[in-house]
Tab-separated table of C-alpha atoms in Angstrom:
chain	number	residue	atom	x	y	z
A	1	MET	CA	73.273	85.807	112.011
A	2	ASP	CA	73.738	87.327	115.415
A	3	ASP	CA	70.846	89.790	115.572
A	4	ALA	CA	67.126	89.335	114.918
A	5	ASN	CA	67.370	92.298	112.501
A	6	ASP	CA	70.151	90.718	110.392
A	7	GLU	CA	69.181	89.684	106.892
A	8	VAL	CA	70.840	88.576	103.673
A	9	ILE	CA	70.987	91.427	101.136
A	10	GLY	CA	72.950	89.667	98.430
A	11	MET	CA	75.383	86.974	97.468
A	12	ILE	CA	78.251	86.914	95.030
A	13	CYS	CA	80.133	84.046	93.461
A	14	VAL	CA	83.759	84.630	92.573
A	15	GLN	CA	85.861	82.679	90.096
A	16	LYS	CA	89.509	82.019	90.987
A	17	GLU	CA	90.665	83.841	87.847
A	18	ASP	CA	88.839	86.992	89.075
A	19	LEU	CA	90.670	87.243	92.404
A	20	ASP	CA	93.189	89.810	91.180
A	21	LYS	CA	90.936	91.582	88.628
A	22	ARG	CA	87.710	92.218	90.563
A	23	MET	CA	86.774	93.665	93.952
A	24	ILE	CA	83.761	93.531	96.236
A	25	LEU	CA	81.744	96.733	96.348
A	26	VAL	CA	79.150	97.384	99.060
A	27	VAL	CA	76.737	100.324	99.381
A	28	SER	CA	74.687	101.398	102.401
A	29	GLU	CA	71.273	103.060	102.393
A	30	LYS	CA	72.669	106.445	103.492
A	31	GLY	CA	75.084	106.708	100.567
A	32	PHE	CA	78.259	105.157	101.973
A	33	GLY	CA	80.226	102.591	100.014
A	34	LYS	CA	83.604	101.002	99.510
A	35	LYS	CA	85.418	98.459	97.434
A	36	THR	CA	87.535	95.770	99.055
A	37	PRO	CA	89.904	93.187	97.565
A	38	ILE	CA	88.278	89.767	97.338
A	39	ASP	CA	91.159	88.071	99.139
A	40	GLU	CA	90.231	89.919	102.373
A	41	TYR	CA	87.148	87.677	102.633
A	42	ARG	CA	87.290	84.092	103.790
A	43	THR	CA	85.355	81.394	101.976
A	44	THR	CA	82.261	80.217	103.834
A	45	ASN	CA	80.600	76.831	103.608
A	46	ARG	CA	77.075	75.612	104.101
A	47	GLY	CA	75.728	76.700	107.467
A	48	GLY	CA	78.243	79.550	107.756
A	49	LYS	CA	77.221	82.863	109.308
A	50	GLY	CA	78.743	84.971	106.568
A	51	VAL	CA	81.550	87.503	106.717
A	52	LYS	CA	81.299	91.044	108.076
A	53	THR	CA	81.818	93.468	105.219
A	54	ILE	CA	80.942	96.942	106.543
A	55	SER	CA	80.519	98.633	109.903
A	56	ILE	CA	76.824	99.431	110.208
A	57	THR	CA	76.135	102.582	112.219
A	58	GLU	CA	73.329	105.124	112.379
A	59	LYS	CA	75.505	107.304	110.134
A	60	THR	CA	75.852	104.685	107.365
A	61	GLY	CA	72.475	102.971	107.577
A	62	ASN	CA	71.868	99.366	106.589
A	63	LEU	CA	73.560	97.660	103.689
A	64	VAL	CA	71.531	97.726	100.440
A	65	GLY	CA	73.832	96.217	97.829
A	66	ILE	CA	76.865	94.033	97.198
A	67	LEU	CA	78.515	93.566	93.804
A	68	THR	CA	81.733	92.298	92.265
A	69	VAL	CA	83.260	95.083	90.193
A	70	SER	CA	86.368	96.099	88.296
A	71	ASP	CA	87.824	99.563	87.729
A	72	GLU	CA	86.785	99.278	84.066
A	73	GLU	CA	83.084	99.507	85.035
A	74	ASP	CA	80.677	102.219	86.140
A	75	LEU	CA	78.335	102.148	89.122
A	76	MET	CA	74.701	103.271	88.817
A	77	ILE	CA	73.114	104.383	92.100
A	78	THR	CA	69.344	104.941	92.291
A	79	CYS	CA	67.697	106.700	95.240
A	80	LYS	CA	64.154	106.214	96.530
A	81	SER	CA	63.425	109.818	95.476
A	82	GLY	CA	64.199	108.871	91.864
A	83	ILE	CA	67.617	110.530	91.637
A	84	THR	CA	70.089	108.355	89.736
A	85	ILE	CA	73.820	108.939	89.345
A	86	ARG	CA	76.495	107.154	87.376
A	87	THR	CA	80.087	107.140	88.574
A	88	GLY	CA	83.240	105.254	87.698
A	89	VAL	CA	84.157	102.363	89.998
A	90	ASP	CA	87.757	103.588	89.746
A	91	SER	CA	86.730	106.785	91.605
A	92	ILE	CA	85.635	104.812	94.699
A	93	ARG	CA	88.349	104.423	97.330
A	94	GLU	CA	89.553	100.979	98.328
A	95	ALA	CA	89.003	100.253	102.035
A	96	GLY	CA	89.380	97.402	104.489
A	97	ARG	CA	86.643	94.846	105.095
A	98	ALA	CA	85.325	96.075	108.469
A	99	THR	CA	85.352	99.843	107.793
A	100	GLN	CA	82.354	102.110	107.105
A	101	GLY	CA	83.489	103.311	103.673
A	102	VAL	CA	83.248	106.721	102.024
A	103	LYS	CA	80.315	108.914	100.995
A	104	LEU	CA	79.309	108.028	97.402
A	105	ILE	CA	76.320	110.382	97.143
A	106	ARG	CA	74.892	113.201	99.268
A	107	LEU	CA	71.301	112.463	100.221
A	108	GLU	CA	68.504	114.514	101.750
A	109	ASP	CA	67.555	113.382	105.274
A	110	ASP	CA	64.375	111.648	104.076
A	111	ASP	CA	66.015	109.900	101.075
A	112	ALA	CA	67.873	106.581	100.844
A	113	ILE	CA	69.582	104.372	98.289
A	114	ALA	CA	67.092	102.037	96.607
A	115	ALA	CA	69.349	100.052	94.255
A	116	VAL	CA	72.852	99.776	92.830
A	117	THR	CA	74.161	98.031	89.740
A	118	GLN	CA	77.371	97.940	87.736
A	119	MET	CA	77.553	98.515	84.010
A	120	ALA	CA	80.109	98.875	81.260
A	121	LYS	CA	82.139	102.074	81.498
A	122	GLU	CA	80.608	104.890	79.487
A	123	GLU	CA	82.747	105.800	76.505
A	124	GLU	CA	83.664	109.432	76.014
A	125	GLU	CA	80.962	111.076	73.909
A	126	GLU	CA	82.208	111.930	70.439
A	127	ASN	CA	81.151	115.194	68.826
A	128	LEU	CA	79.000	114.448	65.814
A	129	LEU	CA	79.192	116.926	62.975
A	130	ASN	CA	76.658	117.513	60.216
A	131	GLU	CA	77.640	118.426	56.638
A	132	GLU	CA	78.165	122.103	57.550
A	133	GLY	CA	80.468	121.160	60.422
A	134	ALA	CA	78.029	122.227	63.181
A	135	ASP	CA	77.942	120.265	66.410
A	136	VAL	CA	74.742	118.196	66.428
A	137	ALA	CA	75.431	115.894	69.374
A	138	GLY	CA	73.165	117.844	71.716
A	139	GLU	CA	70.362	118.839	69.315
A	140	ILE	CA	66.836	117.854	70.283
A	141	SER	CA	64.141	117.311	67.670
A	142	THR	CA	60.886	119.173	68.290
A	143	GLU	CA	59.021	117.288	65.555
A	144	THR	CA	56.476	114.711	66.646
A	145	ASN	CA	55.275	111.615	64.887
A	146	GLU	CA	51.728	111.954	66.230
A	147	PRO	CA	49.000	112.095	63.564
A	148	ASP	CA	46.613	115.039	63.418
A	149	ALA	CA	43.536	114.684	65.609
A	150	GLU	CA	41.276	114.727	62.511
A	151	GLN	CA	43.236	111.873	60.947
A	152	ASN	CA	42.903	109.853	64.155
A	153	GLN	CA	39.038	109.886	64.171
A	154	PRO	CA	37.181	106.970	62.572
A	155	ASP	CA	34.639	107.824	59.834
A	156	ASP	CA	31.685	106.735	61.988
A	157	ALA	CA	32.805	108.583	65.163
A	158	ALA	CA	29.994	109.702	67.465
A	159	PRO	CA	29.385	113.441	67.550
A	160	LEU	CA	30.699	115.459	70.487
A	161	ALA	CA	28.238	116.107	73.335
A	162	GLU	CA	27.886	119.781	72.380
A	163	ASP	CA	27.075	118.802	68.756
A	164	ALA	CA	24.429	116.294	69.861
A	165	GLY	CA	21.973	119.043	70.913
A	166	GLU	CA	21.833	120.727	67.472
C-alpha cells in the first residue's frame, strides 16, 4: 500500500472455470461502480501490494465493495440513509480496470453507500388470480393475528392505578 490511508476493503477468489463467465464489480461510497473482466487483473502472491481497480477521486469517494458477479445476477445497494435499490448486473456498463466507473445510484450530499451484495436475479412477478379471476398479487391483508386485550390479561392481573383508589 502506497498511502497511509490505503486499506483492504475486500478480497475475491476466482476459479479458472469462472474466468469467462464472471466479472469483478467494484462500488465506491459516492455511488460509482463498474464491472471489469477478470483477465484484466494480474494474479498477486504473498506480500503483493494488490492491483489498482478504480480511480479514486473526490467525485467517486473511497471504494466500499468488491464482488465477483455474472450478468445473471442482481446487485443490491444499501445506503447509510437506509435507501436500498436492486438492479440487474447486466445493466452496469463494463469498463477498464483503472477507470472511475459509472453512476449506479444518485445520492444526497450527506449520504453514502454502506454495503453491496449480489443475489440471484429476480424472476418476473407472475399475476396471481383468485377464483373470480381478479388480480390478487398486490392485495394487502388488513387482518391482524393479535389477540384482544381482554384475552391477553391473566386472571390475577393487578387492577389499573385509577381502579385502585375505589
